[in-house]
Short mmCIF file of C-alpha atoms in Angstrom, two decimals:
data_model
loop_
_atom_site.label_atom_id
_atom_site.label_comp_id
_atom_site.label_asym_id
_atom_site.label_seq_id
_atom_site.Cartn_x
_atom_site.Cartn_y
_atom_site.Cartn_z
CA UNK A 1 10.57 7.19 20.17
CA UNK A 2 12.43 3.97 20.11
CA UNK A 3 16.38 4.11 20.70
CA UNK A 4 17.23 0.82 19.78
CA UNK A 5 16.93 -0.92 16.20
CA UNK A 6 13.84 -2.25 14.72
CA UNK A 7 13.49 -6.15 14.99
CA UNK A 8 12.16 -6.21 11.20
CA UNK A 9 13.35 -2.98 9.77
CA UNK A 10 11.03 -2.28 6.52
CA UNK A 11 14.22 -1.11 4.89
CA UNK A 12 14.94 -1.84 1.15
CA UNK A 13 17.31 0.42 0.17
CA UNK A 14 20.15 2.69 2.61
CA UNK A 15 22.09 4.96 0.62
CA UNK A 16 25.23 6.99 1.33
CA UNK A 17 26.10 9.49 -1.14
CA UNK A 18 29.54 11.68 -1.45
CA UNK A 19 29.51 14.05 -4.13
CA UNK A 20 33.16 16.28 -5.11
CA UNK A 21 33.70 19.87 -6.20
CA UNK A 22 35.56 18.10 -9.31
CA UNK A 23 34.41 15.42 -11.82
CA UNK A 24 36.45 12.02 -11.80
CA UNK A 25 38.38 11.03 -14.67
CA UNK A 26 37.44 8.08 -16.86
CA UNK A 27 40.61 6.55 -15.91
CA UNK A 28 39.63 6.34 -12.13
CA UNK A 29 36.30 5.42 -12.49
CA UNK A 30 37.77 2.13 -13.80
CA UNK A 31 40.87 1.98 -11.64
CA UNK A 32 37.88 1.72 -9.28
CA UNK A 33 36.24 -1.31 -10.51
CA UNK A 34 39.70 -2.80 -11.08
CA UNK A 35 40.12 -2.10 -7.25
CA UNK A 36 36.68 -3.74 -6.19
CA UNK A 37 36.23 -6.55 -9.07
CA UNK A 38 36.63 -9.58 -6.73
CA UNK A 39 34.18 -8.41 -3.80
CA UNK A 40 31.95 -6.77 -6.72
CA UNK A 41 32.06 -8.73 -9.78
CA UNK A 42 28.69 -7.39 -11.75
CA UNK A 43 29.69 -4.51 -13.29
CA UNK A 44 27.29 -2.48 -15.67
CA UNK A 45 28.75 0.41 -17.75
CA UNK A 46 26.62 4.06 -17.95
CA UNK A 47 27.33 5.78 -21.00
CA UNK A 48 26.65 9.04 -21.81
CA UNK A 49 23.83 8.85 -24.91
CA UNK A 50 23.15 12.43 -27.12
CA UNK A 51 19.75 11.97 -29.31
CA UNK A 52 19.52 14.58 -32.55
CA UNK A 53 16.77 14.88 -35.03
CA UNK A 54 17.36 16.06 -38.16
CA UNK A 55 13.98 16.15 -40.05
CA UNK A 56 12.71 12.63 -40.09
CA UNK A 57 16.48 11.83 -39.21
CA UNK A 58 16.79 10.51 -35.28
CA UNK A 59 20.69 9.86 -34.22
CA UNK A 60 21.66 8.36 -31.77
CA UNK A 61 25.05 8.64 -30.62
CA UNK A 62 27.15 7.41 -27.42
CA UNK A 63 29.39 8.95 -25.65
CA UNK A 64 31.75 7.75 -23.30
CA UNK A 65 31.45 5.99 -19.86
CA UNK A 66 29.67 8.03 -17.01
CA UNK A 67 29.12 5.69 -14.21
CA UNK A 68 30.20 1.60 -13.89
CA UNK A 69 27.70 0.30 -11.28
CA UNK A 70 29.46 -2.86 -9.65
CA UNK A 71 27.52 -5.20 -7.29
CA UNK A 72 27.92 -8.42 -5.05
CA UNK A 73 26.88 -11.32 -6.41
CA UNK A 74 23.86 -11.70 -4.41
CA UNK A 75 23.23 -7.99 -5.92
CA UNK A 76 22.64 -6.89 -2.25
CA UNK A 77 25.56 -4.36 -2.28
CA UNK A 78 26.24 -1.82 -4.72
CA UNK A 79 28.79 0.46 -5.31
CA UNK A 80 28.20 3.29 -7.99
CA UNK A 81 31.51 5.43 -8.66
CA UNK A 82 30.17 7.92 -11.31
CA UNK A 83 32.04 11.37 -12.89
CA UNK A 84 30.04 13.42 -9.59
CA UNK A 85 30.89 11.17 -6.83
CA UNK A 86 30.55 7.86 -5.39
CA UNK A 87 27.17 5.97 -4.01
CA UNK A 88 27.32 3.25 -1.62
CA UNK A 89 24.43 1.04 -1.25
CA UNK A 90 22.82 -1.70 0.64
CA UNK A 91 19.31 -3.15 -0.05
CA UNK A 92 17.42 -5.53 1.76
CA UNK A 93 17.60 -6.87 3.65
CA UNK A 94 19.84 -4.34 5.61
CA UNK A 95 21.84 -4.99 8.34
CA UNK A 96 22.24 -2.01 9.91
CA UNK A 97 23.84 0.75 9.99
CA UNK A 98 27.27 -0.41 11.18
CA UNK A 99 27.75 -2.57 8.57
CA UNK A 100 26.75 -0.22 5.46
CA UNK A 101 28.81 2.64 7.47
CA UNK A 102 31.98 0.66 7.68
CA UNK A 103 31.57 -1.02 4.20
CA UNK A 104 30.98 2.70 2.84
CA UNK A 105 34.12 3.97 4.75
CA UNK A 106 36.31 0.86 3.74
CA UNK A 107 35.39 1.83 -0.44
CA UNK A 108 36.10 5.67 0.46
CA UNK A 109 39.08 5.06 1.82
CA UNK A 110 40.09 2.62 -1.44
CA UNK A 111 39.07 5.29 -3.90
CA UNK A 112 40.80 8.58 -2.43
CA UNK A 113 44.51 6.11 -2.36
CA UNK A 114 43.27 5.49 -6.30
CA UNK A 115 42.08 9.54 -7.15
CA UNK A 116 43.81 11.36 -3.73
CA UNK A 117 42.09 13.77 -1.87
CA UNK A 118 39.25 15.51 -3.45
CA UNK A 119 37.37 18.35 -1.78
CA UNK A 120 33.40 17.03 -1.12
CA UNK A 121 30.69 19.32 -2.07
CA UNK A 122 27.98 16.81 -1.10
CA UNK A 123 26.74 14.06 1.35
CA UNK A 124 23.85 12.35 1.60
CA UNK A 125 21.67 9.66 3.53
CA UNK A 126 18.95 7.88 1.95
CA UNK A 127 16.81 5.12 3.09
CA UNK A 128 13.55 3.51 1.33
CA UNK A 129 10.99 1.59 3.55
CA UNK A 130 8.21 -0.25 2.40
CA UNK A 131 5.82 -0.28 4.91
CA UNK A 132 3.87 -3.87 4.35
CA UNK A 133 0.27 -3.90 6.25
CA UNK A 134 -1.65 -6.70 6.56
CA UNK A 135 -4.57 -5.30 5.18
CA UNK A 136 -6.49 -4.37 1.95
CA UNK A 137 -8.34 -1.69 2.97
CA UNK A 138 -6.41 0.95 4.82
CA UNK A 139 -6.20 4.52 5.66
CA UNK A 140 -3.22 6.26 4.70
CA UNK A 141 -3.01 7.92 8.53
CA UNK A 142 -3.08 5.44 10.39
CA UNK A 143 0.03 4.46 9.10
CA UNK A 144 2.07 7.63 7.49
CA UNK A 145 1.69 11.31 8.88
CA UNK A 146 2.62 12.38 5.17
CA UNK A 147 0.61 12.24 2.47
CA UNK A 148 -1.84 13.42 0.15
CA UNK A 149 -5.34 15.15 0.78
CA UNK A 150 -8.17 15.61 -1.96
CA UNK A 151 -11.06 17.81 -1.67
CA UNK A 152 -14.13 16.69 -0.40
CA UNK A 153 -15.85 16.36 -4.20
CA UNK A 154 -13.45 13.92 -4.96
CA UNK A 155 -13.48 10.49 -3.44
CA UNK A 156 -10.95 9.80 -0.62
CA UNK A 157 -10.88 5.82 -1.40
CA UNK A 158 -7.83 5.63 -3.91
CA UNK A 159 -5.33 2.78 -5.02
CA UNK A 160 -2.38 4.61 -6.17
CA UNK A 161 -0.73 7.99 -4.88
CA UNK A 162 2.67 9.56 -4.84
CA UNK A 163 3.57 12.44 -2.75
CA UNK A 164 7.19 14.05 -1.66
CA UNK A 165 8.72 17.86 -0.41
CA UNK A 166 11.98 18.81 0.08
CA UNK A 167 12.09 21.06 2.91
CA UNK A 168 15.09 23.08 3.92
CA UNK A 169 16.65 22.14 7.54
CA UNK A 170 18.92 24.81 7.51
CA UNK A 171 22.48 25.39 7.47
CA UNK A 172 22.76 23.90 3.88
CA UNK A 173 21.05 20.55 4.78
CA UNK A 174 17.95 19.65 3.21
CA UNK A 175 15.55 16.48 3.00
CA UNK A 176 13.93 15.29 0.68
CA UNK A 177 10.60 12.64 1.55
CA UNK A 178 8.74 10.85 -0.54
CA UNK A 179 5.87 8.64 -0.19
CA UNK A 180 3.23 6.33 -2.05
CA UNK A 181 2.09 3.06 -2.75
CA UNK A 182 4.08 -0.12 -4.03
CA UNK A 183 3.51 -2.87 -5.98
CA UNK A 184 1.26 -5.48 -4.20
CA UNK A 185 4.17 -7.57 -2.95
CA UNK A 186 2.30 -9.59 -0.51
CA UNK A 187 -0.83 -11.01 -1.41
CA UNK A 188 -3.42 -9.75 1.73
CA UNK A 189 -1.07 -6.65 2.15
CA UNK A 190 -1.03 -3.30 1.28
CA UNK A 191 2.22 -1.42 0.76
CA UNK A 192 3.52 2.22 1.50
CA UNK A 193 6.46 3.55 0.34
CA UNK A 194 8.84 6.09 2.33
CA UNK A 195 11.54 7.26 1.05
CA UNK A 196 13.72 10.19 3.09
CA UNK A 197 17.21 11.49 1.66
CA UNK A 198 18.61 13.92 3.72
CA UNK A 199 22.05 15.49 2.47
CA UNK A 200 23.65 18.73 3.40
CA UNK A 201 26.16 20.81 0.90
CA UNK A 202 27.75 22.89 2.94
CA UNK A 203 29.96 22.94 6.34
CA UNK A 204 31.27 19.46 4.74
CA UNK A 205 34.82 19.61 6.79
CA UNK A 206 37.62 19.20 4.98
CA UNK A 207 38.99 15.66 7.27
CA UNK A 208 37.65 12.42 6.20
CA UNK A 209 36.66 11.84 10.28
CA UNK A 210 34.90 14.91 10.55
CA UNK A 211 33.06 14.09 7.15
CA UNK A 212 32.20 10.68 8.93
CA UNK A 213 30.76 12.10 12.03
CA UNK A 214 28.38 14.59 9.65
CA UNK A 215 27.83 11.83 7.55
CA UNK A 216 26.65 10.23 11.25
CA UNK A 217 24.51 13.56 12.01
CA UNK A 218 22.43 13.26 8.88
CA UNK A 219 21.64 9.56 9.47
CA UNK A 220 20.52 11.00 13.37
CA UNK A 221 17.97 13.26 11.19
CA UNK A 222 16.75 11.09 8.71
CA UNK A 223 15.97 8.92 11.52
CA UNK A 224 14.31 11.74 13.50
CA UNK A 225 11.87 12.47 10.31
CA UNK A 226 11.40 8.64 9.52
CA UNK A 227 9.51 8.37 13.41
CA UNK A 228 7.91 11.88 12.64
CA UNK A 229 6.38 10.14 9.89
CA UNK A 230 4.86 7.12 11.17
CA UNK A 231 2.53 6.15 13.85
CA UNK A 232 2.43 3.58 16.72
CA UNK A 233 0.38 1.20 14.86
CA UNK A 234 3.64 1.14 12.30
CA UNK A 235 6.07 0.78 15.03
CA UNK A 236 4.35 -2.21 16.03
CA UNK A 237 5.05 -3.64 12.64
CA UNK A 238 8.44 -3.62 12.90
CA UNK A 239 8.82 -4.70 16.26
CA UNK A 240 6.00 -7.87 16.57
CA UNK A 241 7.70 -10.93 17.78
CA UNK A 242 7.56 -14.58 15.60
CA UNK A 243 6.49 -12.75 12.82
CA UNK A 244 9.03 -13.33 10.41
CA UNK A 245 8.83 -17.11 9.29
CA UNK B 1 -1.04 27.69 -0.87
CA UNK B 2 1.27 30.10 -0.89
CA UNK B 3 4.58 30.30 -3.51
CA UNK B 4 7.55 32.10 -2.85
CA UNK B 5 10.03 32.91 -5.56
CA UNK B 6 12.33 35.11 -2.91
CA UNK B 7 14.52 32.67 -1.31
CA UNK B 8 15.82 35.32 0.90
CA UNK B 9 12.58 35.15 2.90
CA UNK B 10 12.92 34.60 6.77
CA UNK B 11 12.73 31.44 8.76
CA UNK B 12 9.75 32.56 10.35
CA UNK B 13 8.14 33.64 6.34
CA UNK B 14 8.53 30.19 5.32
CA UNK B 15 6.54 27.69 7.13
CA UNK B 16 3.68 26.50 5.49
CA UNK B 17 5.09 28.58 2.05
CA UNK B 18 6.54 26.85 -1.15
CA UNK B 19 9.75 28.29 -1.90
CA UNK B 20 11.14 27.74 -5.41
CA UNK B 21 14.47 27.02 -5.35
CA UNK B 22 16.71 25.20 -8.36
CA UNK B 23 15.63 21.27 -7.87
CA UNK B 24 17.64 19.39 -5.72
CA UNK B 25 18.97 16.02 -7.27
CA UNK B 26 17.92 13.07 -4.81
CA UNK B 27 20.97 10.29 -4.13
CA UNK B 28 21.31 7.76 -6.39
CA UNK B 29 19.52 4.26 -5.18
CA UNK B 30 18.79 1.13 -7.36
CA UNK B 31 15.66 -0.90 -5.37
CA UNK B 32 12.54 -1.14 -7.26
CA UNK B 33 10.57 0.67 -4.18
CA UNK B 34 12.89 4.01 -5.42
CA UNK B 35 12.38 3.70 -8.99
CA UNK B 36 8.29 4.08 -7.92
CA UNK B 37 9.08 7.07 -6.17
CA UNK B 38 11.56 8.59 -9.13
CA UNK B 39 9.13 7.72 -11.69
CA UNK B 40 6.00 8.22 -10.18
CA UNK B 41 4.45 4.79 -11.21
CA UNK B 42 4.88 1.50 -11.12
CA UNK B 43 7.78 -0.14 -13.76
CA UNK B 44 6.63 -2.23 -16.03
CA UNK B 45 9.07 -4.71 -15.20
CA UNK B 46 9.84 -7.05 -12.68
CA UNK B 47 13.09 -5.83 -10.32
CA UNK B 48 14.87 -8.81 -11.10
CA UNK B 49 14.50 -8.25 -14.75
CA UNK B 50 15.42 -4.75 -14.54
CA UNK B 51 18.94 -5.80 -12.66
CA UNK B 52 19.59 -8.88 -15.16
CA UNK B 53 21.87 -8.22 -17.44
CA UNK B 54 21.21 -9.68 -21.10
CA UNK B 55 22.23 -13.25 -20.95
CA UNK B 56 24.74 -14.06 -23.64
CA UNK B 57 25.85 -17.59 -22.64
CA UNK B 58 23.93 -20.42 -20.93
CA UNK B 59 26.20 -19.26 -17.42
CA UNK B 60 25.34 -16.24 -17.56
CA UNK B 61 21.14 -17.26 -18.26
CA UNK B 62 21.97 -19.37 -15.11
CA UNK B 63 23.51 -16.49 -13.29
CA UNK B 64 20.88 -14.31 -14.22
CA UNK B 65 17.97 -16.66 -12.91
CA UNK B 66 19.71 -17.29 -9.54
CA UNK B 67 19.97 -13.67 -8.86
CA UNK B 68 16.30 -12.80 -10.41
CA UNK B 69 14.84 -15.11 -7.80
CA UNK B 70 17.09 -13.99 -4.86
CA UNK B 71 16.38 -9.87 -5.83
CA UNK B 72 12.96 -10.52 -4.57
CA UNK B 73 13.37 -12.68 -2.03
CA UNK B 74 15.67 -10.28 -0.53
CA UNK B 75 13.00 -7.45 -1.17
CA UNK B 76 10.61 -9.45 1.06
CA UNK B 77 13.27 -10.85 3.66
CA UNK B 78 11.95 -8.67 6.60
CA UNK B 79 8.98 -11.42 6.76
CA UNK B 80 11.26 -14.46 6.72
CA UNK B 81 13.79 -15.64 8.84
CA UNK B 82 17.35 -15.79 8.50
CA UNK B 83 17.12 -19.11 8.72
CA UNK B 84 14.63 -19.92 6.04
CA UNK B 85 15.63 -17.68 3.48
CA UNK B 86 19.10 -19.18 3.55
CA UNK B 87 17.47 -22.97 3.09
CA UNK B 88 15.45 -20.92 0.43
CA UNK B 89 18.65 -19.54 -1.25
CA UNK B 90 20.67 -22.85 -0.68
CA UNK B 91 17.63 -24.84 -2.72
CA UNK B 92 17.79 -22.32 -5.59
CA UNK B 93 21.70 -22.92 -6.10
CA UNK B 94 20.54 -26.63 -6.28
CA UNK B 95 18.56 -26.08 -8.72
CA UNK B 96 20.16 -23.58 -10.59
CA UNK B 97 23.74 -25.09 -10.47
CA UNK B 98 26.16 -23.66 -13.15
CA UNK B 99 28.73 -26.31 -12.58
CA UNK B 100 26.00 -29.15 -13.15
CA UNK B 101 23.31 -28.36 -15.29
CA UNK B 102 22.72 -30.27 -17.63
CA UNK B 103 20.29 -30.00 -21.20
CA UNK B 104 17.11 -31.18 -19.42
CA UNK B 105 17.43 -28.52 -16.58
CA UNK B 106 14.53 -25.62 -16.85
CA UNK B 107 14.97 -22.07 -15.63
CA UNK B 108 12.73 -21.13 -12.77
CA UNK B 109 9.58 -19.07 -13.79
CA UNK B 110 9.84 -15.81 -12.02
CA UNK B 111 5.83 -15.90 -11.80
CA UNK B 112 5.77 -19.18 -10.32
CA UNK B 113 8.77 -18.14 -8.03
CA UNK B 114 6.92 -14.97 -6.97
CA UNK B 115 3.81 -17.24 -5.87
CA UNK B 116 5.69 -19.78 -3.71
CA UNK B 117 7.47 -16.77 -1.85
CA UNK B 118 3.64 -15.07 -1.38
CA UNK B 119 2.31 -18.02 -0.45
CA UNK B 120 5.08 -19.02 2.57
CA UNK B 121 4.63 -15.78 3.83
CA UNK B 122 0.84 -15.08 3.67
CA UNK B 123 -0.37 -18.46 4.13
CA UNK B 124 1.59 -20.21 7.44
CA UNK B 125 4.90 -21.34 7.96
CA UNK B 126 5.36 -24.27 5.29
CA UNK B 127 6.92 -27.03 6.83
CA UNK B 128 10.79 -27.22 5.01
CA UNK B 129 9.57 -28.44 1.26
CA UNK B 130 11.75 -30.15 -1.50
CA UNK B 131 11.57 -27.91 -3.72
CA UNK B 132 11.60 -28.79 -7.91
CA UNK B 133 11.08 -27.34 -11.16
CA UNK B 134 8.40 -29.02 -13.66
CA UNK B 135 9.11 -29.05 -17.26
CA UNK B 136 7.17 -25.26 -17.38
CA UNK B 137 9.78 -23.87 -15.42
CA UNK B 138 7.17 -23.62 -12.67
CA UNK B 139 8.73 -24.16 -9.16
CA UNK B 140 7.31 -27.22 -6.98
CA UNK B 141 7.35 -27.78 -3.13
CA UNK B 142 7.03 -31.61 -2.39
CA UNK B 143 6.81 -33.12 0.89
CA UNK B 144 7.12 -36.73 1.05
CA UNK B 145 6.88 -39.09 4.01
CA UNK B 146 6.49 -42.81 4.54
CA UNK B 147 2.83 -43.54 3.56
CA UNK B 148 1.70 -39.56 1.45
CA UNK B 149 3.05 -37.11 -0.78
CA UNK B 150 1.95 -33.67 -1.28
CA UNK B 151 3.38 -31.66 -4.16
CA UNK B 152 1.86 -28.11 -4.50
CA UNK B 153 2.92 -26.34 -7.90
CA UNK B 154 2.83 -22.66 -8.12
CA UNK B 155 1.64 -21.40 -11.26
CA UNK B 156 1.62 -17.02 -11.93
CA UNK B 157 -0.19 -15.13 -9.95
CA UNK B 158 -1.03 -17.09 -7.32
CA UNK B 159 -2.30 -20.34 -8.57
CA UNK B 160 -1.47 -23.79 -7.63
CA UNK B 161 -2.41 -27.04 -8.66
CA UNK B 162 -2.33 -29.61 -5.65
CA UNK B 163 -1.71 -33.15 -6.13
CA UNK B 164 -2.03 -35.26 -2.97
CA UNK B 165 -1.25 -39.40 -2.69
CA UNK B 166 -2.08 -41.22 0.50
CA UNK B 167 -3.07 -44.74 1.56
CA UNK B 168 -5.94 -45.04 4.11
CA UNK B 169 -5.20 -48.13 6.47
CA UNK B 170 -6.98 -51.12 4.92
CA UNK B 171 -7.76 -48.90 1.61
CA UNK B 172 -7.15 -48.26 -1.66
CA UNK B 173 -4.69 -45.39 -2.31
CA UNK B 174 -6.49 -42.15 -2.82
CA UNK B 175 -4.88 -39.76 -5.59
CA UNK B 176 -6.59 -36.07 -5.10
CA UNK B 177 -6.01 -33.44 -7.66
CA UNK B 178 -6.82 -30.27 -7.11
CA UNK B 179 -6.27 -26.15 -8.02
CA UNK B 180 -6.62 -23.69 -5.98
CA UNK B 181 -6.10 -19.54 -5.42
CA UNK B 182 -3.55 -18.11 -3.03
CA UNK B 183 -6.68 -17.08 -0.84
CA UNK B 184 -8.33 -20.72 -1.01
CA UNK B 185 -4.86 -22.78 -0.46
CA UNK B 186 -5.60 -22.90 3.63
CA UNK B 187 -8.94 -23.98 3.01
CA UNK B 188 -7.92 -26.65 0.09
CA UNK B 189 -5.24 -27.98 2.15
CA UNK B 190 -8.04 -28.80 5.05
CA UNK B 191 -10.77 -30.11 2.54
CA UNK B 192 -8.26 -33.19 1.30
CA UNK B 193 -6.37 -33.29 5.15
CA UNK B 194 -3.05 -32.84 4.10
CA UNK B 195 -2.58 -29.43 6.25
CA UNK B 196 -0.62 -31.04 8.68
CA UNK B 197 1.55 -32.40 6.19
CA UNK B 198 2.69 -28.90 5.08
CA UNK B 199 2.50 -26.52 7.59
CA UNK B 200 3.01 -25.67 11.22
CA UNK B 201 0.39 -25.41 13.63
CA UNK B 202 -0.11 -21.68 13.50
CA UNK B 203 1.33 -19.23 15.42
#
């Protein structure tokens, strides 16, 4: 298993995800994008919609703010405060984990001096890969060790699939993996999607350094499952010199 | 397959089982690859589009663009260098400059945009290409030097119209007009000798 970082890492999206035992107030969640409107000056409201149908009568009414979504301008980071918790996140390209980690840490630390300390009640990692291979015609194996199987009446050759589990780790900590096929991005490639959240709900310590270091543990196990997952021939991918133009 | 409704069930009693538990929500995540995976299909819409908020003033149209076109050049960036995606990203703020554009300036076609990208990365390494927008909104890469000019326009899904000027020594110029598919473009580039005009030797 490789130690070091990928050359070309097929991540598009690395989450980290921190949950509390009690909602935020309206009133923070925009203190928040006060706090972060220079850094993140997109903002996009959530609001709460309730549908009733009264005969042939459909309502529609709104309710207030649930989540403000605020983003770079290059929309490559993204910070979503919402009434449950706060999601920080980086898509591609990513540039490692350092650099979402700190970022993450830096808006944590913002937010609890806006709401003060709130007890968490969940964490969680999540990173989506598209695995691009240059190829049409491929079989799902060779590439993933996660996937679908159809019996032998039906005919293996397929052009769309979607498969995922969450599994129980133990100890409150679960993952949750996902796979299946993209888009055609490429033209002469075929795509596979992987997508592995692992988040834990219990044992969360009560110091924001201890929280760090689990926050640390769960990345250490989503990337144990994400090389479970994937063969050589992937690894290869990601690592082929001059590739990238 | 085996279901299990009794959570309580031992380590050992699980493996291979499906135990029903409440659902567990997944983290929240925004790229295009997740919303697959959420949904269980493919979106309808482009990412870009999806992230775009409606445009109310020309800036914002501008603004809107600009990000569109980087959204999925970012999505792809693991096949390009740092290097050329920034010359990539510096050419789009060219052309899609808020502070100086003016009523003749065009939006970039998304289609079109989508076709250049797919075409530097599955075709060779395009030599560095001035890069313009025709009146369709469809994005151009030129390449002009002393005696030739190649301009390649990328129409939707992956289509391009070539048009190729050269002077032969002691000839008449030669004007060559030409279309072409994303899989042909190597090939099409070859047949009217203007390869070496756009692209690298490859590697």
């Amino acid at each position: 298993m490789p130690s070091n970082a990928y050359a070309r890492p097929p991540i598009t999206e690395a989450v980290i995800d921190i949950q509390f035992e009690n909602q935020i107030s309206l009133a923070d969640l925009q203190k928040v994008q006060n706090q972060f409107q220079r850094d993140y000056p997109v903002a996009e409201t959530r609001n709460q919609l309730q549908v009733s149908q009264d005969h042939s009568t459909v309502t529609v009414q709104a309710f207030e703010t649930d989540a403000i979504k605020l983003s770079t301008n290059d929309n490559s980071d993204i910070i979503l405060v919402y009434r449950e918790g706060l999601t920080n996140s980086r898509l591609a390209p990513y540039q490692g984990w350092d650099m979402l980690r700190t970022r993450a840490h830096e808006v944590y630390t913002q937010c609890k001096r806006i709401w003060g300390y709130r007890p968490i009640k969940r964490i969680g990692v999540r990173f989506i890969n598209r695995i691009d291979i240059p190829s049409f015609n491929i079989k799902i194996n060779d590439w993933v060790l996660f996937g679908v199987s159809l019996p032998n009446t039906i005919s293996s050759s397929f052009t769309r699939y979607v498969a995922g589990v969450t599994t129980d780790l133990g100890q409150g900590t679960f993952a949750s993996i996902h796979t299946g096929t993209a888009d055609q991005v490429l033209a002469e490639y075929a795509s596979i999607l992987l997508d592995i959240d692992v988040f834990t709900t219990e044992g969360i310590p009560p110091r924001d350094d201890a929280a760090w270091e689990k926050i640390d543990s769960l990345r250490s196990i989503k990337n144990h499952l994400f090389e479970q997952c994937i063969t050589d021939r992937t690894r290869a991918l990601f690592d082929k010199p001059g590739a990238a133009l | 397959m085996i279901a299990t409704f009794d959570s309580s069930v031992s380590e050992g009693e699980r493996q291979g089982h499906l135990v029903m538990n409440r659902p567990l929500a997944r983290s929240p995540s925004f790229s295009l690859e997740a919303q697959i995976l959420n949904e269980g299909r493919i979106p309808r819409i482009s990412p870009g589009r999806v992230m775009s908020p409606k445009a109310e003033t020309v800036r914002q149209a501008i603004f809107n663009n600009r990000s569109q076109l980087k959204i999925y050049t970012a999505s792809v960036a693991m096949h390009l260098s740092r290097k050329r995606r920034d010359d990539i990203f510096k050419q789009i703020d060219e052309l899609l400059d808020i502070d100086n554009w003016s009523d003749e300036d065009v939006f970039i076609s998304f289609d079109s945009y989508r076709t250049l990208i797919r075409a530097i990365i599955s075709v060779g390494l395009f030599k560095r290409a001035a890069l313009t927008v025709a009146t369709s909104g469809n994005i151009q890469a030129n390449w002009f030097l002393s005696d030739r000019r190649l301009t390649i326009e990328c129409l939707s899904q992956d289509n391009f119209v070539l048009l190729a000027y050269y002077r032969p020594i002691g000839e008449a110029p030669r004007v060559i007009n030409r279309q072409s598919a994303l899989e042909d473009l190597r090939s099409t580039l070859d047949e009217i000798k203007a390869t070496s005009w756009c692209m690298y030797e490859a590697v």
